[in-house]
XYZ file of C-alpha atoms in Angstrom:
486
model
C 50.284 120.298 51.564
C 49.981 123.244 54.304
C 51.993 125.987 53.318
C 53.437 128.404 55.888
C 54.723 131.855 56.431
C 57.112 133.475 58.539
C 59.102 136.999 58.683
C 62.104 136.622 60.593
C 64.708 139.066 61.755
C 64.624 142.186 63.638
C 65.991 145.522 62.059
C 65.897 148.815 64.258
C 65.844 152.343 61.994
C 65.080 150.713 58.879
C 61.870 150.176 57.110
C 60.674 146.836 55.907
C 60.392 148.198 52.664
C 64.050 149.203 52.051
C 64.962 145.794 52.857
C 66.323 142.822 50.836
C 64.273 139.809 51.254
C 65.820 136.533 51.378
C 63.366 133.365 51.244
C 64.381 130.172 53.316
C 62.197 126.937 52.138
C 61.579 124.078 54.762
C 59.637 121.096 54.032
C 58.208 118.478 56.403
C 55.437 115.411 56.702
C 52.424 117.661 55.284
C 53.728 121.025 55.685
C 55.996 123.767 53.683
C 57.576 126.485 55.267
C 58.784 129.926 53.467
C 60.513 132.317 56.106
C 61.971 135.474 55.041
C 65.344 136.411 56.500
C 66.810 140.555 56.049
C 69.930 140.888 53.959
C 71.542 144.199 54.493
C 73.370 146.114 52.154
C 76.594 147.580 53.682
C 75.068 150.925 54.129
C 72.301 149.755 56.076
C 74.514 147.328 58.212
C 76.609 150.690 59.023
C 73.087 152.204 60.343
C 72.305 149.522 62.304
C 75.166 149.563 63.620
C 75.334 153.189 64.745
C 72.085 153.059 66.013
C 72.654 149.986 68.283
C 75.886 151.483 69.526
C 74.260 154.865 70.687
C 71.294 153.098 72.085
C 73.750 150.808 73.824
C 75.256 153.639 75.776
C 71.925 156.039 76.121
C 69.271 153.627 77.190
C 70.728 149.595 77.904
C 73.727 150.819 80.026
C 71.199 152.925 82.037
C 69.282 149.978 83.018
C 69.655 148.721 85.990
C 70.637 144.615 85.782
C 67.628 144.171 88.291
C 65.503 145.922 85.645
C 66.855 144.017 82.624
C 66.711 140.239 84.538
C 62.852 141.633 85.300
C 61.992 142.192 81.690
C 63.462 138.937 80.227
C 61.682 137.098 83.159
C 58.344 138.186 81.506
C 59.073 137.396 78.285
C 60.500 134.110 78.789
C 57.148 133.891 81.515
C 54.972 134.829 78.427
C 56.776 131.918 76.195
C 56.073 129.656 79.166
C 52.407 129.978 78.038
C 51.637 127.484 75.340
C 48.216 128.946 75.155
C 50.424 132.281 73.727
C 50.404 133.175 70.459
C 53.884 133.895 70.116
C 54.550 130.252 71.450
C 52.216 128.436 69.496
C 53.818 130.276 66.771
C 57.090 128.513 67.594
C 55.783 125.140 68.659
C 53.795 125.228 65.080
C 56.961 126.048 62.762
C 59.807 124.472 64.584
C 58.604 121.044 63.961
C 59.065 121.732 59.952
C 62.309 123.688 60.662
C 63.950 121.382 62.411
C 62.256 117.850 61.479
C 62.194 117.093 64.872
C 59.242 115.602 66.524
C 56.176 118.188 68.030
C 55.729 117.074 71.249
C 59.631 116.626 72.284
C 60.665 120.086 70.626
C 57.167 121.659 73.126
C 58.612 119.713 75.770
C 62.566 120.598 75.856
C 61.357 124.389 74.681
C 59.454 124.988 77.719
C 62.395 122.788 80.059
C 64.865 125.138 78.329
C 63.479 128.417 78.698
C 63.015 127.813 82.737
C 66.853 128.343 82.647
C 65.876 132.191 82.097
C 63.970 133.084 84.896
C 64.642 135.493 87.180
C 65.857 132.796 89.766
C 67.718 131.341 87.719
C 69.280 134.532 85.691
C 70.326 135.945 88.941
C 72.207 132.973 90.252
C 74.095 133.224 86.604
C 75.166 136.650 87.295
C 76.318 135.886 91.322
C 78.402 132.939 89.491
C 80.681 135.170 87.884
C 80.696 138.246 89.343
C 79.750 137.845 93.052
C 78.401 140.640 93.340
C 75.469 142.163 90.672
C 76.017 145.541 91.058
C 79.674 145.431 89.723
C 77.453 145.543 86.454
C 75.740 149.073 87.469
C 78.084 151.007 89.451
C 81.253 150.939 90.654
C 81.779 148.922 93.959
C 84.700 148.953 96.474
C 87.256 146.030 96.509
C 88.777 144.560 99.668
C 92.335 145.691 98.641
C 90.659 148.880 98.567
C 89.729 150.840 95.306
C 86.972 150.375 93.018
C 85.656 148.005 90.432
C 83.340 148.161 87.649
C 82.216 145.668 84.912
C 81.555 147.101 81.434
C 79.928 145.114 79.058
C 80.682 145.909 75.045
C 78.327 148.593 73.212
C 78.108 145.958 70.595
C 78.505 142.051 70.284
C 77.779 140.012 67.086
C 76.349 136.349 67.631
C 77.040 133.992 65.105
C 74.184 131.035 65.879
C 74.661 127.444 64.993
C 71.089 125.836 64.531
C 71.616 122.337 65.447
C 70.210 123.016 68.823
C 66.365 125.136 68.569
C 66.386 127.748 70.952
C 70.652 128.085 71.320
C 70.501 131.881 70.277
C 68.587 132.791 73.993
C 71.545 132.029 75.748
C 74.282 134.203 74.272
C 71.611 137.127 73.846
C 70.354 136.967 77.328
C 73.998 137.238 78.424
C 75.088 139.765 76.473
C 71.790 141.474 77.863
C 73.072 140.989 81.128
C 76.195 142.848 80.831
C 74.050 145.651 78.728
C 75.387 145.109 75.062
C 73.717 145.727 72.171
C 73.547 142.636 69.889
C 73.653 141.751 65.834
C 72.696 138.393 65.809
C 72.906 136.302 62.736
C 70.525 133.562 62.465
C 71.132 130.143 61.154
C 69.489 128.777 57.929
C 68.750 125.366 60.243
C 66.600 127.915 62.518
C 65.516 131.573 62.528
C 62.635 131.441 64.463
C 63.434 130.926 68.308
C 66.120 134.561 68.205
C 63.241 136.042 66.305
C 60.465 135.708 68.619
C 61.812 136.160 71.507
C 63.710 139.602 70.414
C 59.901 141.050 69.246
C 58.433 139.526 72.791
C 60.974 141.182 74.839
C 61.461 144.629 72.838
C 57.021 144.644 73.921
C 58.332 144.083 77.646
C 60.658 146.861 77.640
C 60.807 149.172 74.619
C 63.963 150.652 75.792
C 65.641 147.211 74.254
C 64.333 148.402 70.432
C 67.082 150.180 69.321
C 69.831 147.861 71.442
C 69.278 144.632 68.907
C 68.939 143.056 65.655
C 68.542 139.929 64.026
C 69.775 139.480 60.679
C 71.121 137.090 57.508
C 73.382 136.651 55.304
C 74.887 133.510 53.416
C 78.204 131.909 54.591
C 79.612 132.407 51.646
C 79.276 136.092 52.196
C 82.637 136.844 53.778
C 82.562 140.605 52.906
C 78.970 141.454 55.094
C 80.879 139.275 57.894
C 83.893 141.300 58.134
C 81.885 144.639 58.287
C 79.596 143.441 60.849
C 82.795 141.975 62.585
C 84.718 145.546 62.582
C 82.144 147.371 64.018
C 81.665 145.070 66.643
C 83.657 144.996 70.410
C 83.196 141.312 70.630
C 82.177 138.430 68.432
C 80.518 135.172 69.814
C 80.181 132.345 67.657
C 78.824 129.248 67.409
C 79.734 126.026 64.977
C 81.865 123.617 63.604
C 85.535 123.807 64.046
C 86.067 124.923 59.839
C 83.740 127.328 60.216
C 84.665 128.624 63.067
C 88.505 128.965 61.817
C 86.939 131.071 58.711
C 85.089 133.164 60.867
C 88.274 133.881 63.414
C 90.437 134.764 59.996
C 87.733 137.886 59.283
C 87.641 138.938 63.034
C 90.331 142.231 63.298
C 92.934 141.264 65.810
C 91.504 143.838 68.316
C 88.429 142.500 68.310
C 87.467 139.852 71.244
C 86.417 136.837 69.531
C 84.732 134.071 71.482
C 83.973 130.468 69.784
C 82.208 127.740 70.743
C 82.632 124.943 68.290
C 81.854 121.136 67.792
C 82.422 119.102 70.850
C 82.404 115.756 72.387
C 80.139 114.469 75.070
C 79.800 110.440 76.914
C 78.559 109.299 80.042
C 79.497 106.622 82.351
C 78.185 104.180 84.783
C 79.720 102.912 87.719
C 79.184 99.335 89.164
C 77.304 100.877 91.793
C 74.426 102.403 89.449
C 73.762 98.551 88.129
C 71.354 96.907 90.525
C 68.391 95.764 88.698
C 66.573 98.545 89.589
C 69.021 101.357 89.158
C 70.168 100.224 86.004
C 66.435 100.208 84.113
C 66.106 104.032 85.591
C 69.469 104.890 84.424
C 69.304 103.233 80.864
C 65.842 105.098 80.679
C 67.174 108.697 81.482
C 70.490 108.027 79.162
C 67.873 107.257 76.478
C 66.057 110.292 76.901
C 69.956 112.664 76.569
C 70.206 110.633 73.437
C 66.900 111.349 72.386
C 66.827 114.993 73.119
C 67.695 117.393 70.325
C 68.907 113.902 68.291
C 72.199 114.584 69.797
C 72.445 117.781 67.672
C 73.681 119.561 71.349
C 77.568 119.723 71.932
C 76.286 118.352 75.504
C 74.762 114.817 74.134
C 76.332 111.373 74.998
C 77.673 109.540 72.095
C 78.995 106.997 73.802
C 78.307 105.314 77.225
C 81.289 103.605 79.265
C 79.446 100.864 81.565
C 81.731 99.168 84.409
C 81.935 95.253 85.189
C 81.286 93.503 88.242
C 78.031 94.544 89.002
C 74.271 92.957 88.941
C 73.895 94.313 85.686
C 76.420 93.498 83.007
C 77.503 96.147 80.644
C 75.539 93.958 77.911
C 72.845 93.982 79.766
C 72.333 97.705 80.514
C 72.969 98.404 76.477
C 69.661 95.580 76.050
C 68.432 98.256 78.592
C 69.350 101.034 76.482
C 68.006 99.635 73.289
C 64.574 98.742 75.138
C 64.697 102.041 75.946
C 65.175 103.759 72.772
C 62.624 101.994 71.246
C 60.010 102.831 73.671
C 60.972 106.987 73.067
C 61.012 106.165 69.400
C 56.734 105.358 69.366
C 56.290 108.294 71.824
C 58.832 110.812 70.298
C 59.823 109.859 66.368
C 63.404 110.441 65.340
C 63.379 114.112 63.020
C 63.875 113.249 59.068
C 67.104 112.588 57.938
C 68.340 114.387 55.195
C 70.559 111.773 52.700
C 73.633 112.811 54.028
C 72.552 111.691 57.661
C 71.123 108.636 56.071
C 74.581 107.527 54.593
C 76.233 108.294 57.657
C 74.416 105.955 59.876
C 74.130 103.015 57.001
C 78.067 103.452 56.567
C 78.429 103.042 60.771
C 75.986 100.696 61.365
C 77.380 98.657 58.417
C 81.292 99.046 59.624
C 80.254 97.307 62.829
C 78.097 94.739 61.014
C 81.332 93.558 59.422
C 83.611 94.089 62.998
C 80.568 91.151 64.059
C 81.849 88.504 61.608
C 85.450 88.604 63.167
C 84.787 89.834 66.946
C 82.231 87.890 69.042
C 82.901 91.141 71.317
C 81.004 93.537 68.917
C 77.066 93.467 68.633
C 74.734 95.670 66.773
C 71.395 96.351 68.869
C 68.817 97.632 66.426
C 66.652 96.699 63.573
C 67.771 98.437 60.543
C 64.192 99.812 60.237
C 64.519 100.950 64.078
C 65.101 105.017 64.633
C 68.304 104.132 66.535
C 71.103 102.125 66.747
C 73.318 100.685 70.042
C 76.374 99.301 69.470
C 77.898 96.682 72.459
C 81.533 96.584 72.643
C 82.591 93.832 75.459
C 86.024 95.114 74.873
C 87.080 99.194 75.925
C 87.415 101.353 73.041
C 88.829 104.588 72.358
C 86.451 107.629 72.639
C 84.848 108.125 68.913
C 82.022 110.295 67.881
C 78.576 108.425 66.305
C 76.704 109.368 63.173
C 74.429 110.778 65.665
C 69.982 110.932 65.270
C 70.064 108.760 68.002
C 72.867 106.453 67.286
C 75.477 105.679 70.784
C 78.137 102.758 71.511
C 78.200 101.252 74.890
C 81.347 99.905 75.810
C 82.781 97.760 78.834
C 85.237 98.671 81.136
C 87.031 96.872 84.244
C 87.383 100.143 85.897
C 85.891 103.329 85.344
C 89.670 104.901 85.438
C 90.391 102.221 82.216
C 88.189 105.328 80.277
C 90.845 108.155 80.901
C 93.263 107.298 78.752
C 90.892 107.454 75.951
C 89.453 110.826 77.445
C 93.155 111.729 77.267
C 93.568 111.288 73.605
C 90.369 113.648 72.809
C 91.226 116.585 75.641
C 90.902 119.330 72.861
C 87.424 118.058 72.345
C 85.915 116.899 75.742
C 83.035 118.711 76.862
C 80.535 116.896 79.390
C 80.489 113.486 80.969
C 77.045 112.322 82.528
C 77.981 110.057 85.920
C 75.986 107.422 87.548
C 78.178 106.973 90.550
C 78.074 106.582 94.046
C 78.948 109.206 96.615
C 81.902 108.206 98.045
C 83.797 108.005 94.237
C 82.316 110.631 92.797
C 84.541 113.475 93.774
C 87.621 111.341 92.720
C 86.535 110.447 89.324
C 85.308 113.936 88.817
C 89.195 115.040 89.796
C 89.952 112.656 87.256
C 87.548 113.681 84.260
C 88.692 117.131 85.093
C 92.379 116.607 84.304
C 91.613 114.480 81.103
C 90.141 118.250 79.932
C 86.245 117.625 80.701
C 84.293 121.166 81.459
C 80.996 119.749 82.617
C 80.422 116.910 84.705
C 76.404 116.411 85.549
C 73.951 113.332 86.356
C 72.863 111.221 83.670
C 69.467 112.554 82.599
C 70.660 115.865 82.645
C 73.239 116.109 80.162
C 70.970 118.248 77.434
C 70.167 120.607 80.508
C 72.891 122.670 81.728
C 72.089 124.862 84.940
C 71.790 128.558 85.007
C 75.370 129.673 84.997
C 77.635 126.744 83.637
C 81.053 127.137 82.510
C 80.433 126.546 78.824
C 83.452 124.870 77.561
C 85.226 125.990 80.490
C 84.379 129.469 80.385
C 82.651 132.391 82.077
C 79.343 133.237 80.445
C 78.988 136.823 81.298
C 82.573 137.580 82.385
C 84.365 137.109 79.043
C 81.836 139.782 77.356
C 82.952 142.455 80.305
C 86.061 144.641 80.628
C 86.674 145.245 84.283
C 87.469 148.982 85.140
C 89.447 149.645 88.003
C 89.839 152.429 90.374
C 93.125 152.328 92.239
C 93.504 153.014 95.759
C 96.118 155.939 94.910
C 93.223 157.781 93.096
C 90.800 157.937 95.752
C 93.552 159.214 98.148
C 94.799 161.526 95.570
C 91.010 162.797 95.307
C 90.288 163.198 99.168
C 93.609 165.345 99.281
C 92.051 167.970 96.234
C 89.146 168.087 98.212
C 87.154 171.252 99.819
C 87.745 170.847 103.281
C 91.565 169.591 102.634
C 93.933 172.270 103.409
């Protein structure tokens, strides 16, 4: 067996050596994985703290946001390169990190990190704020006045690791709105927030003292309060229990943002199911199933396929199937720890059993296969899978037969892939949207949100601002105290 080594974290005005080590173990096919992760001692969060608050205000906030979108451009750029050291570093330890399969995790690494460009960064900021430079200066409004955006001197990120790579997105955007950052790192994966912090503190040196990635067990309630009372705003990341835990240790003046566990489905109209369409469409539903092993709050777990078309709904979960087992040869399904092993037996036996009474249930899928489709000639209500690559297509007479069930889940609705035609797919997006969906893309897309998406309804960069306005009153109050005012 290969063994492996990895320091992770990032601690500004600290040594190395005054640091408590923590050692995460990962094993996988022929390869073991020790990564050391900082644990601070209260003290030493209190530093880092300070540190990241005055560098916050002395050197990030005097950035311009043209400057700071530049030096993330060239980092992600340099991560681009899989000829990089620093990338080949990350394509060689996420595969035992995460289980997940080499060439999928190179693939979706380098498809996710295109979201950062510069391109792509600046449309983010135009999406919520219009105009860039409310971020650097204050800028007249059309009522008259001024406006400014502020962004916090610090923000802690709580990171879930189900999805490699998820920590870029909430640092980037706090970068945007020039806050320092604490991030913690997840146990799952505390490479992708480490890498990237060291790449882009060599692109602009003026970011060293602005962030930090750190550890510290869940269990360790008493670190996460501290690091929660010295912070403006707290963004986390998680399941909806942990995420409750986390809110009761956040002070009450503190902004706390989460983004927890949600639920994600496609559907596909009659009009998607010629012959044609409906191999292309089962192929790129196969590949949002595939992608992260439905890890991603964004991944279909089940599929909603209208009647009356070429293609039956039957037929186009064959499709799927066919599908899945082609991606299974060229991308294997991650190792499943016992837990997600019992989970998918218990499922895949529950519908087993459903067969021997209902001629309208069918289990697609050797038991040996790395997936499972489940056919449901019947509608059924909205229901989560076991997930690793495990979806239920159901039939529908109508696509507008799938709202009440949308209904019943509102709290938990996140994005619904759509393989419609034009001239319905404004009014079953109205619809989707009042049933409490946030995200409504193609099929094929679903594990690939664009620069700038609402997540879960949200602003991005907006919610991490306070707006600062100057009132009309004070700039006429001003012009009257002036020197050439009598």
């Amino acid at each position: 067996m290969k063994n492996l080594f990895f320091t992770a974290g990032y601690v500004p005005s600290i040594a190395d050596e005054a640091i408590t080590w923590h050692t995460l173990v990962y094993e996988a096919k022929d390869k073991r994985l020790e990564v050391k992760v900082p644990v601070l001692t209260p003290a030493q969060i209190l530093t880092v703290a300070k540190t990241i608050r005055t560098a916050a205000q002395s050197k990030i906030k005097t950035l311009s946001v043209s400057d700071i979108v530049r030096a993330i451009d060239l980092a992600v750029l340099q991560l681009l390169d899989v000829n990089h050291p620093d990338r080949k570093c990350i394509d060689t330890l996420l595969p035992t990190v995460t289980g997940m399969d080499a060439t999928m995790l190179q693939y979706n690494f380098s498809q996710y990190l295109r979201t950062f460009r510069a391109l792509q960064l600046n449309r983010f900021i135009v999406e919520d704020f219009g105009n860039p430079q409310l971020l650097d200066a204050f800028q007249p409004r059309i009522t008259g006045g001024w406006t400014k955006a502020v962004g916090a001197d610090l923000i802690s990120h709580i990171w879930a690791g189900n999805v490699p790579g998820l920590p870029l997105w909430s640092l980037i955007s706090g970068l945007l709105v020039k806050a320092g950052a604490i991030g913690r790192v997840s146990s799952a994966e505390p490479i992708c927030a480490t890498i990237f912090t060291k790449v882009l503190i060599g692109i602009e040196p003026r970011f060293a003292e602005c962030l930090s990635v750190i550890w510290w067990p869940t269990e360790d309630t008493d670190t996460a309060r501290q690091v929660f009372q010295l912070s403006d705003t707290v963004l986390a990341y998680g399941g909806n229990d942990a995420l409750a835990s986390i809110k009761s240790q956040v002070p009450v003046t503190t902004r706390y943002l989460p983004h927890g566990h949600k639920l994600s489905l496609a559907i596909v109209s009659a009009s998607a199911l010629s012959v044609v369409r409906a191999k292309r469409i089962a192929a790129l539903a196969a590949l949002d199933i595939v992608r992260y092993e439905q890890q991603g709050c964004y991944s279909p777990q089940m599929i909603y396929v209208e009647r009356g078309a070429q293609v039956s709904p039957k037929e186009f979960a064959q499709l799927l199937a066919s599908e899945l087992a082609g991606l299974a040869h060229k991308y294997p399904r991650s190792k499943l720890t016992l837990n997600e092993i019992s989970a998918i037996a218990g499922w895949r036996e529950s519908h087993e059993l459903a067969t021997l009474n209902s001629p309208n249930i069918q289990v697609l899928g050797d038991k040996n296969d790395d997936y499972v489709v489940i056919y449901s000639d019947t509608a059924l209500p909205l229901q989560p899978s076991p997930l690793n690559r495990c979806v239920t297509v159901a039939a529908v007479h109508s696509l507008e037969d799938t709202l009440s069930f949308l209904s019943e889940k509102r709290m938990y609705l996140q994005t619904v892939g759509v393989a419609t035609n034009p001239e319905s797919l404004l009014a079953i997006s109205e619809s989707l949207a009042h049933c409490g969906v946030t995200r409504i893309c193609a099929i094929g897309e679903m594990t690939s949100p664009s620069a700038g998406w609402h997540h879960d309804g949200r602003f991005s960069l907006l919610d991490l601002v306070t707006m600062v306005d100057i009132e009309s009153s004070t700039e006429t109050s001003a012009n009257g105290l002036s020197d050439y005012e009598l």
